[in-house]
Amino acid sequence: MNTHTYKLLLCFLSVIFFMSSFAQTGTLEKANVKYDKYHYIDAREIYLKVVANGYQSAEIYRKLSETYYFNSEYSGASKWYYKLLNEFPDDLVVTDYFRAAQCLKSSGEPREADRLMKIYKAKGGTALTIDSYKNVADTLFEKGVNDKLFELDKITVNTEYSDFGPAFYGDKIVFASSDKSVDTFKEKSVDLAGWDKQPFLDLYQVVVDEDLNLKEVELLKGEINTKYHESTAVFSKDGNTMYFTRNNFLDGKKRRDKDFVIRLKIYKATKTGDSWGDVKELPFNSDSYSIGHPALSIDEDRLYFASDMPGTFGMSDLWYVDVLESDSYTKPVNMGGKINTAARETFPFISTENNLYFSSDGHKGYGGLDIFVTKLNEDDFGEIATFGAPINSVKDDFSFIIKEGRIGYFTSNRDGDEGSKSDDIYQIWERCEITIQGPVTDEDTGELIPNAEVTLLDSNNVEIQKLVTSGDALFTFNLDCNERYVIRAKKEGYNPKEEIFETPKNPKTIEMPIVLNMPLMLKVSDPCPPNDLGCKLTLQPIYFDYDQSNVRLDAEIELAKILAALKEYPHLKIHIESHTDSRGRAAYNLKLSQRRAKSSLQWLLDKGITKNRLSAKGYGESQLINKCINNVECSEVEHQLNRRSMFIIKE
């Protein structure tokens, strides 16, 4: 190759290189525009192509990492943060260590996450550490630490898209969902869809019935939902006022900040009939920063929210304003460095017990966003405590709401790997507890029986608790829901009593009086005739169906009591009397009653009682016990009273 040809080739290669670099630079600029507008999915696709073409830098790796991080796709983010940390160690910023640690923790690599967090702190990074890992029971239900305290499950109305931000609204739950068809989404697709490539969010409501089942999902009616995002609402106690989050869009107009980004704002709406309207933008909103996720204080005189407005410690902080008259508010106040960190604090909720619940990835937790709680005192906050498992996970857990002692809801993407698209709403309830209580009484007199021994056993007959009633004769046991138990009561001079029962699925207090009876020989006064065994055993009459002589199932229960007495007293002999009602011919009724008497006798013989201890006779309609003689109009119930068997003691 001669010199001239060589120079031409060098020149040509230089042009190719210049053109390639120019193309990559132009592509990166396009990606950065997408990134700066929070169009992370679109930006990611471009960054991946640029990296595949061999173009690498700390900035590309960082932004590529963050397109996953901010969509809560922590496994994807971990890969690129790892490359950033290892290939460009001299170009790192402090937050790179923090975010990488969060991603690795959520991806199941706690040791590496701890190592990076130590570096983050050594380089001046700040993260408020909560060393006291209280179980939420200490703060929420005040019943002590209990591994079985909570149960949780996904609600049945979750969709394939993002579902999050539940709010209590009477007997309903209001939540945000992007549950729209893909075709509809494509038709209405605008810039905002670029964030995570999901349809836009609307607010839905769903009825919660008394068994905590969710049904009848429908869109909120009125002027709430638009073609942009709506989410995270809070309602006044009377149900007539709502604060909610929406993109910067009102009266058909959207507004952007200086970088052409549409921010979040809080709006207020008023209910008229069953529809929402009169939507107003709150005066402390701004086109330059986001405000969202409203929460009301117990007295509804203070509105809490999350924002990245000037004065914010980190990516977003918790703020509040006092609610004044005539739709006016005080200036926003930052809740301070005890709650807010250099990372994200968001999704506040104030419970009826004046607990502040919020989510953060700046306080020490399990993974991405975790749920924390603190007591709102008059001028300060109590200790900040994390829930721990099972509410918090290695993924994002947020937008927690609770009715203390009853039921709560929160959002998590723990069951998916698609970031916010995996957001689902979970229902959480306190380990269900049933209170069983009641007095122990005498069957004959109705009087209280103090000093009775009452024992609670589980379904395997293992004793759980035993007590002796005091002067009020009351017993109380706390049980789990949806379980089988046995309660056994006894007192000297009485027959022991046992109740086997299954507790309901929801928390309740159940009155269960226990009635004890005395054995026959110990009854002080006996109102029964001396030879009427049925009376002495408080036997229900042995009834028969009309014109039938077979023993009914309900009659078998009573005959079983006779059988028990015969087995208890081997020398006892009885005579069975059977009677009919007055309908039909007297001769026929006499034969029918004889068949009924023999039917009762045969039942006892079949159970092993010898024939010499039994006798039976039918009396037809000759011994009616009421007015229902021939030609007298009577109800079926009155006639049935005459169709009976009696058991007379012979010896």
XYZ file of C-alpha atoms in Angstrom:
651
model
C 0.000 0.000 0.000
C 1.566 3.311 -1.071
C 1.703 6.407 1.126
C -1.023 8.210 -0.804
C -3.428 5.313 -0.455
C -2.597 4.986 3.230
C -3.350 8.664 3.873
C -6.616 8.411 1.963
C -7.592 5.426 4.083
C -6.733 7.250 7.303
C -8.732 10.216 6.144
C -11.671 8.014 5.271
C -11.541 6.204 8.645
C -11.336 9.544 10.435
C -14.465 10.703 8.646
C -16.241 7.461 9.580
C -15.155 7.848 13.205
C -16.247 11.484 13.272
C -19.598 10.634 11.730
C -20.076 7.735 14.186
C -19.182 9.938 17.159
C -21.497 12.652 15.895
C -24.284 10.095 15.509
C -23.690 8.737 19.024
C -23.652 12.262 20.435
C -26.908 13.068 18.684
C -28.440 9.821 19.949
C -27.309 10.597 23.485
C -28.803 14.063 23.317
C -32.082 12.488 22.290
C -31.830 10.018 25.170
C -31.011 12.796 27.634
C -34.065 14.768 26.512
C -36.201 11.709 27.204
C -34.462 11.181 30.539
C -34.864 14.774 31.667
C -38.593 14.501 30.979
C -38.779 11.323 33.127
C -39.464 9.205 30.014
C -37.304 6.500 31.494
C -38.447 3.593 29.344
C -37.819 5.467 26.090
C -34.505 6.800 27.408
C -33.447 3.330 28.505
C -33.958 1.864 25.049
C -31.707 4.516 23.549
C -29.021 4.192 26.241
C -28.939 0.411 25.759
C -28.393 0.846 22.014
C -25.617 3.353 22.622
C -23.879 0.989 25.078
C -24.301 -1.910 22.630
C -22.471 0.221 20.060
C -19.512 0.520 22.417
C -20.095 4.026 23.772
C -19.601 4.093 27.574
C -19.377 6.724 30.280
C -20.234 7.209 33.931
C -23.113 9.451 32.922
C -24.645 6.832 30.615
C -24.296 4.060 33.193
C -25.719 6.288 35.911
C -28.719 7.360 33.872
C -29.259 3.860 32.573
C -29.202 2.600 36.175
C -31.713 5.236 37.172
C -34.155 4.349 34.391
C -34.515 1.051 36.252
C -34.180 2.454 39.764
C -36.944 5.011 39.459
C -39.274 2.381 38.048
C -38.396 0.119 41.013
C -36.811 -2.491 38.746
C -34.017 -3.180 41.189
C -32.501 -6.263 39.588
C -31.975 -4.336 36.318
C -30.652 -1.318 38.177
C -28.185 -3.493 40.138
C -26.465 -4.615 36.938
C -25.745 -1.101 35.711
C -24.876 0.348 39.108
C -22.368 -2.491 39.463
C -20.791 -1.536 36.120
C -20.777 2.127 37.141
C -19.033 1.417 40.452
C -16.435 -0.894 38.940
C -15.650 0.783 35.616
C -15.827 4.440 36.637
C -14.775 4.551 40.335
C -13.301 8.063 39.958
C -16.520 9.537 38.572
C -18.894 8.392 41.304
C -21.102 10.648 43.370
C -22.224 9.838 46.896
C -25.775 8.897 45.903
C -24.451 6.211 43.534
C -23.395 4.137 46.550
C -26.721 4.639 48.288
C -28.888 3.690 45.319
C -26.687 0.766 44.418
C -26.958 -0.478 48.001
C -30.738 -0.185 47.921
C -30.930 -2.133 44.677
C -28.616 -4.865 45.861
C -30.560 -5.212 49.097
C -33.772 -5.623 47.112
C -32.054 -8.136 44.837
C -31.064 -10.397 47.719
C -27.455 -9.328 48.221
C -27.448 -7.841 51.737
C -23.703 -8.160 52.397
C -22.709 -6.178 49.331
C -25.474 -3.700 50.106
C -24.079 -3.182 53.622
C -20.575 -2.707 52.241
C -21.746 0.012 49.868
C -23.782 1.671 52.577
C -20.691 1.918 54.764
C -18.859 3.611 51.896
C -21.812 5.941 51.429
C -21.666 6.985 55.096
C -17.867 7.304 55.028
C -18.135 9.696 52.087
C -20.549 11.925 53.998
C -23.817 10.341 53.018
C -26.596 10.799 55.570
C -29.227 8.212 56.425
C -31.101 8.268 59.685
C -30.614 4.841 61.298
C -33.448 3.325 63.318
C -31.808 0.878 65.689
C -35.043 0.005 67.479
C -36.900 -2.420 65.242
C -40.236 -2.412 66.946
C -42.832 -4.752 65.630
C -45.789 -2.657 64.546
C -47.780 -4.347 67.296
C -46.049 -2.093 69.829
C -47.284 1.047 68.113
C -50.292 -0.022 66.135
C -52.253 -2.508 68.179
C -50.324 -2.374 71.473
C -50.496 -6.096 72.014
C -46.826 -6.941 72.062
C -44.637 -8.742 69.575
C -46.337 -11.761 68.072
C -45.171 -13.625 64.986
C -48.775 -14.464 64.087
C -50.056 -10.959 64.626
C -50.669 -10.146 60.975
C -52.143 -11.771 57.940
C -52.080 -10.225 54.491
C -53.249 -10.996 50.993
C -53.655 -9.263 47.647
C -57.060 -7.716 47.099
C -59.098 -9.371 44.382
C -59.441 -6.277 42.172
C -55.768 -5.839 41.293
C -55.072 -5.635 37.557
C -52.160 -6.444 35.272
C -51.090 -2.805 35.513
C -50.201 -0.627 38.484
C -52.737 -0.509 41.343
C -51.825 1.581 44.375
C -52.704 4.377 46.795
C -55.755 3.042 48.692
C -57.876 5.482 50.724
C -60.819 4.920 53.063
C -64.103 6.350 51.799
C -67.067 5.270 53.934
C -67.662 1.575 53.255
C -65.457 1.784 50.185
C -61.804 1.867 49.230
C -60.683 4.381 46.598
C -57.492 3.562 44.720
C -55.528 4.463 41.610
C -55.280 2.056 38.710
C -54.156 2.151 35.089
C -56.691 -0.528 34.167
C -57.420 0.491 30.607
C -57.241 -1.508 27.419
C -53.993 -1.356 25.464
C -55.852 -0.159 22.367
C -57.455 2.711 24.254
C -54.096 3.528 25.796
C -52.424 3.696 22.371
C -55.141 5.923 20.976
C -54.809 8.424 23.843
C -51.056 8.069 24.322
C -49.293 11.355 25.044
C -45.953 12.389 26.501
C -46.676 11.406 30.069
C -47.049 7.757 29.111
C -43.300 7.627 28.616
C -42.578 7.305 32.346
C -43.223 3.558 32.562
C -45.179 2.703 29.409
C -48.429 2.093 31.292
C -51.875 3.522 30.625
C -52.716 6.663 32.570
C -54.059 6.332 36.107
C -57.633 6.991 37.177
C -59.335 6.826 40.568
C -61.638 3.879 41.212
C -63.837 2.934 44.140
C -64.718 -0.545 45.405
C -67.208 -1.615 48.075
C -65.859 -3.505 51.110
C -68.568 -5.719 52.632
C -68.847 -6.783 56.271
C -66.745 -9.879 55.583
C -63.965 -7.660 54.155
C -64.593 -8.853 50.603
C -64.150 -6.307 47.799
C -66.690 -6.014 45.002
C -68.458 -3.605 42.636
C -65.468 -1.697 41.235
C -66.315 1.502 39.382
C -64.720 4.789 38.328
C -65.278 7.797 40.546
C -68.067 9.843 39.014
C -67.790 13.469 38.024
C -64.899 15.705 37.034
C -62.108 13.793 38.766
C -60.670 11.526 36.097
C -59.034 13.056 33.027
C -56.856 11.776 30.184
C -53.818 12.263 32.456
C -52.848 10.723 35.811
C -55.024 10.878 38.951
C -54.028 9.080 42.143
C -53.802 9.062 45.971
C -56.881 10.666 47.469
C -58.010 11.474 50.996
C -61.589 12.188 52.105
C -63.148 14.280 54.836
C -65.080 12.427 57.534
C -68.431 13.545 56.125
C -67.427 12.185 52.730
C -68.144 15.448 50.899
C -64.604 16.774 50.361
C -61.726 15.082 48.584
C -58.102 16.042 48.102
C -56.336 14.105 45.373
C -53.193 14.041 43.221
C -53.256 14.825 39.516
C -50.843 15.883 36.800
C -50.664 19.626 36.254
C -53.928 19.683 34.295
C -57.061 21.764 34.934
C -59.919 23.057 32.817
C -58.595 21.173 29.800
C -55.153 22.777 29.974
C -51.840 21.209 30.908
C -48.920 23.226 32.222
C -45.212 22.362 32.346
C -42.119 23.562 34.138
C -39.141 25.237 32.436
C -37.890 21.820 31.327
C -41.310 21.019 29.814
C -42.069 18.463 32.529
C -45.674 18.152 33.708
C -45.510 18.081 37.504
C -47.899 16.682 40.138
C -50.359 18.862 42.032
C -52.984 18.438 44.742
C -56.562 19.358 43.904
C -59.705 19.668 45.989
C -63.126 18.443 44.874
C -66.612 18.660 46.381
C -69.302 16.005 46.233
C -72.795 16.795 44.968
C -75.153 13.836 44.997
C -73.024 10.882 43.942
C -70.737 12.922 41.688
C -67.585 14.941 42.265
C -67.056 18.430 40.899
C -65.931 21.996 41.636
C -62.304 20.877 41.236
C -59.883 23.510 42.556
C -56.112 23.650 42.516
C -54.575 24.258 45.946
C -52.812 27.650 46.099
C -49.423 26.355 47.234
C -48.992 24.184 44.121
C -46.374 25.194 41.591
C -45.529 24.443 37.986
C -41.871 24.183 39.061
C -42.076 21.254 41.485
C -44.386 18.397 42.458
C -46.824 18.175 45.355
C -48.857 15.026 45.931
C -50.180 12.226 48.131
C -52.386 14.253 50.527
C -53.310 13.163 54.066
C -55.618 14.829 56.595
C -55.086 15.156 60.339
C -57.693 13.749 62.747
C -59.402 17.138 63.118
C -59.011 17.831 59.382
C -57.316 21.139 60.172
C -53.955 20.133 58.735
C -53.060 18.706 55.335
C -49.895 16.619 54.966
C -48.261 15.826 51.632
C -45.028 14.894 49.854
C -43.067 17.385 47.747
C -39.700 18.193 46.213
C -40.242 21.940 46.609
C -37.324 24.206 47.577
C -36.229 23.438 51.129
C -36.552 19.689 50.639
C -33.802 17.634 52.321
C -33.630 14.947 49.635
C -35.560 13.696 46.621
C -38.899 14.306 48.345
C -39.922 15.278 51.873
C -43.047 15.299 53.986
C -44.621 18.744 54.417
C -47.830 20.166 55.875
C -50.074 23.221 55.742
C -52.800 24.300 58.145
C -56.255 24.384 56.576
C -57.903 27.779 57.098
C -61.317 29.099 56.144
C -62.415 30.070 52.629
C -60.092 27.624 50.855
C -56.972 29.261 52.250
C -53.890 27.623 53.747
C -50.740 28.570 55.587
C -47.339 28.382 53.948
C -45.957 24.824 53.621
C -43.832 23.636 56.560
C -41.173 20.951 56.202
C -41.598 18.212 58.835
C -37.885 18.364 59.615
C -34.782 16.222 59.646
C -36.063 13.675 62.128
C -38.486 12.359 59.523
C -37.049 13.603 56.230
C -33.741 12.275 54.885
C -31.552 12.753 51.839
C -33.652 10.149 50.018
C -37.427 9.786 49.521
C -40.128 10.290 52.157
C -43.613 10.032 50.731
C -47.195 8.705 51.055
C -48.168 10.072 54.500
C -51.267 8.822 56.319
C -52.674 9.947 59.693
C -54.673 7.346 61.599
C -57.473 7.854 64.111
C -54.888 7.115 66.817
C -52.823 10.077 65.553
C -50.084 7.854 64.199
C -48.191 9.111 61.162
C -47.450 6.354 58.667
C -45.155 7.091 55.740
C -42.821 5.394 53.298
C -39.107 6.045 52.982
C -35.973 4.615 51.433
C -33.780 6.899 53.541
C -34.453 5.309 56.925
C -32.965 1.892 57.557
C -35.319 -0.743 56.237
C -35.636 -3.966 54.317
C -35.418 -2.917 50.675
C -36.641 -0.079 48.469
C -39.421 1.964 50.004
C -40.396 0.693 53.463
C -43.291 1.682 55.693
C -42.555 3.496 58.968
C -44.694 4.837 61.797
C -44.347 7.502 64.460
C -46.663 9.079 67.007
C -47.679 12.657 66.229
C -47.258 14.568 69.454
C -48.328 18.185 69.836
C -44.921 19.706 69.097
C -42.790 16.751 68.093
C -42.775 13.146 66.928
C -42.288 9.946 68.815
C -39.746 7.288 67.986
C -39.775 6.254 64.349
C -40.389 2.523 64.032
C -40.429 0.224 61.058
C -43.051 -2.430 60.584
C -40.665 -5.224 59.738
C -41.860 -8.362 57.972
C -44.313 -9.381 56.674
C -45.514 -5.877 55.783
C -42.141 -4.618 54.584
C -40.217 -6.592 51.993
C -37.053 -6.246 49.924
C -39.088 -4.454 47.241
C -41.166 -1.235 47.489
C -43.878 -1.064 50.179
C -45.852 2.155 50.477
C -49.199 4.028 50.714
C -50.210 2.336 53.960
C -53.597 3.088 55.556
C -55.110 1.519 58.667
C -58.156 1.465 60.885
C -56.459 0.602 64.166
C -57.371 -2.754 65.567
C -59.239 -3.752 62.425
C -57.906 -3.685 58.886
C -55.458 -1.877 56.649
C -54.221 -1.679 53.079
C -50.884 -0.925 51.460
C -49.129 -1.201 48.108
C -46.180 -3.405 47.203
C -44.404 -4.668 44.092
C -42.958 -7.661 45.974
C -44.449 -10.255 43.626
C -43.105 -8.881 40.355
C -39.999 -7.792 38.513
C -41.518 -5.009 36.414
C -41.156 -2.149 38.862
C -44.214 0.022 39.266
C -46.152 -2.146 36.829
C -45.976 -4.833 39.525
C -47.610 -2.560 42.123
C -50.518 -4.348 43.787
C -52.703 -3.464 46.743
C -52.594 -5.774 49.759
C -55.140 -6.123 52.528
C -53.738 -6.585 56.014
C -55.555 -7.476 59.169
C -54.591 -8.071 62.728
C -54.396 -11.706 63.656
C -58.085 -12.275 64.057
C -59.161 -12.628 67.673
C -62.478 -13.818 69.031
C -63.597 -13.155 72.589
C -65.828 -15.871 74.053
C -67.454 -14.962 77.333
C -70.455 -15.794 79.457
C -71.748 -16.964 82.841
C -72.009 -20.491 84.183
C -75.563 -21.044 85.452
C -77.805 -23.728 86.979
C -80.212 -25.228 84.464
C -83.099 -25.603 86.910
C -82.873 -22.350 88.849
C -80.996 -20.062 86.436
C -78.758 -19.016 89.323
C -75.037 -18.279 88.839
C -72.571 -21.039 89.668
C -69.354 -19.567 91.154
C -66.218 -21.672 91.575
C -66.951 -23.659 88.414
C -63.891 -24.902 86.562
C -63.881 -23.896 82.887
C -61.231 -25.273 80.537
C -60.393 -24.241 76.974
C -58.937 -26.905 74.670
C -57.839 -26.818 71.052
C -59.060 -29.108 68.273
C -56.478 -31.733 69.327
C -57.856 -31.685 72.849
C -54.758 -29.988 74.178
C -55.474 -27.715 77.125
C -54.895 -24.036 76.330
C -56.244 -22.320 79.415
C -58.117 -23.167 82.605
C -59.889 -20.890 85.062
C -62.216 -21.032 88.049
C -65.157 -18.646 88.008
C -65.408 -16.089 90.781
C -68.521 -14.705 92.421
C -69.916 -13.365 89.134
C -69.569 -16.869 87.599
C -68.138 -15.322 84.391
C -65.480 -16.805 82.128
C -63.613 -15.112 79.235
C -61.313 -16.622 76.617
C -59.540 -14.938 73.685
C -59.344 -17.226 70.653
C -58.121 -17.172 67.077
C -60.605 -16.788 64.252
C -61.595 -19.657 61.997
C -60.422 -22.356 64.408
C -62.091 -25.205 66.272
C -62.113 -25.250 70.075
C -63.655 -27.084 73.015
C -64.903 -25.431 76.198
C -65.436 -27.749 79.147
C -67.132 -26.741 82.393
C -67.637 -28.688 85.617
C -68.593 -28.202 89.218
C -69.030 -30.719 92.005
C -72.656 -31.786 92.176
C -73.292 -31.099 88.457
C -72.928 -33.018 85.256
C -69.935 -31.684 83.287
C -70.761 -29.759 80.111
C -68.722 -29.555 76.921
C -69.170 -27.245 73.934
C -67.322 -27.827 70.647
C -67.404 -24.866 68.283
C -65.679 -23.122 65.386
C -64.890 -19.460 65.641
C -65.971 -17.082 62.830
C -63.606 -15.531 60.297
C -63.880 -11.959 61.590
C -63.173 -10.474 65.044
C -66.185 -10.614 67.330
C -67.186 -10.835 70.969
C -69.493 -13.801 71.448
C -71.725 -14.460 74.419
C -71.714 -18.176 75.234
C -73.410 -18.978 78.542
C -72.783 -22.464 79.908
C -75.680 -24.178 81.626
C -74.958 -27.066 84.013
C -77.525 -29.558 85.218
C -77.531 -31.850 88.235
C -77.621 -35.630 88.042
C -81.071 -37.097 88.730
C -80.273 -38.298 92.234
C -78.876 -34.912 93.312
C -81.700 -32.634 92.280
C -83.028 -30.901 95.372
C -86.572 -30.589 94.133
C -87.961 -32.635 91.256
C -91.042 -31.206 89.528
C -91.381 -34.317 87.350
C -93.661 -37.239 88.175
C -91.576 -39.897 89.905
C -91.867 -42.329 86.985
C -91.494 -39.929 83.997
C -87.963 -40.510 82.744
C -88.422 -38.151 79.815
C -89.217 -35.297 82.179
C -86.309 -36.084 84.478
C -83.923 -36.082 81.534
C -85.484 -32.845 80.225
C -86.204 -34.843 77.109
C -87.779 -33.172 74.135
C -90.876 -35.109 72.986
C -90.270 -37.871 70.468
C -92.328 -36.628 67.540
C -93.386 -38.473 64.402
C -94.387 -37.221 60.983
C -98.045 -37.394 60.028
C -99.181 -40.990 59.385
C -95.577 -42.240 59.849
C -93.981 -44.490 62.459
C -90.283 -44.291 61.610
C -87.947 -42.557 64.089
C -86.947 -39.083 62.790
C -83.384 -37.769 63.002
C -84.320 -35.205 65.654
C -85.968 -37.984 67.658
C -82.778 -40.048 67.553
C -81.009 -37.301 69.499
C -83.560 -37.599 72.307
C -83.566 -41.412 72.219
C -79.803 -41.253 72.632
C -80.388 -39.631 76.041
C -82.651 -42.526 77.038
C -79.971 -44.917 75.802
C -77.351 -43.165 77.952
C -79.554 -43.422 81.044
C -80.160 -47.125 80.434
C -76.422 -47.726 80.134
C -75.665 -45.605 83.213
C -78.187 -47.479 85.342
C -78.081 -51.202 84.387
C -81.165 -52.063 86.495
C -83.364 -49.368 84.974
C -86.412 -50.657 83.070
C -88.757 -48.426 81.084
C -92.143 -48.573 79.392
C -92.613 -46.669 76.133
C -95.952 -44.990 75.511
C -96.813 -43.753 72.026
C -99.648 -41.405 71.095
C -101.235 -39.997 67.933
C -103.237 -36.910 67.073
C -107.027 -37.054 66.548
C -107.053 -36.980 62.786
C -108.174 -40.201 61.123
C -110.188 -43.104 62.502
C -109.597 -44.036 66.138
C -108.951 -47.694 65.287
C -106.345 -46.768 62.716
C -104.674 -44.320 65.130
C -104.461 -47.024 67.769
C -102.588 -49.321 65.377
C -100.392 -46.420 64.229
C -99.414 -45.585 67.814
C -98.561 -49.212 68.457
C -96.238 -49.164 65.454
C -94.637 -45.960 66.765
C -94.104 -47.453 70.210
C -92.488 -50.521 68.694
C -90.358 -48.302 66.442
C -88.902 -46.474 69.467
C -88.390 -49.764 71.277
C -86.665 -51.315 68.273
C -84.274 -48.334 68.040
C -83.100 -49.012 71.604
C -82.841 -52.756 70.952
C -80.670 -52.058 67.929
C -78.351 -50.050 70.205
C -77.757 -53.037 72.477
C -80.401 -52.718 75.211
C -81.835 -56.130 76.181
C -85.530 -56.742 75.539
C -86.330 -57.628 79.187
C -85.672 -53.984 80.148
C -88.136 -52.531 77.647
C -91.843 -52.624 76.929
C -94.031 -50.560 74.630
C -97.693 -49.789 74.038
C -99.690 -47.517 71.752
C -102.597 -45.450 73.068
C -103.854 -43.946 69.826
C -105.738 -40.662 70.285
C -107.090 -41.544 73.712
C -104.696 -39.251 75.660
C -104.613 -35.944 73.786
C -102.798 -33.134 75.616
C -104.611 -30.186 74.013
C -107.949 -29.128 72.494
C -107.342 -30.828 69.166
C -110.094 -33.459 69.344
C -112.140 -34.526 66.331
C -113.595 -31.674 64.209
C -111.684 -28.971 66.146
C -109.579 -26.808 63.826
C -105.888 -26.901 64.860
C -102.558 -26.013 63.310
C -100.031 -28.609 62.238
C -97.845 -27.629 65.186
C -100.700 -28.238 67.638
C -101.464 -31.628 66.107
C -97.796 -32.633 66.272
C -97.781 -32.097 70.050
C -100.073 -35.098 70.316
C -97.892 -37.309 68.116
C -95.402 -38.239 70.836
C -93.709 -41.010 72.759
C -93.186 -41.012 76.528
C -90.808 -43.065 78.657
C -92.097 -44.343 81.998
C -89.804 -45.833 84.665
C -90.979 -49.304 85.664
C -88.069 -50.188 87.962
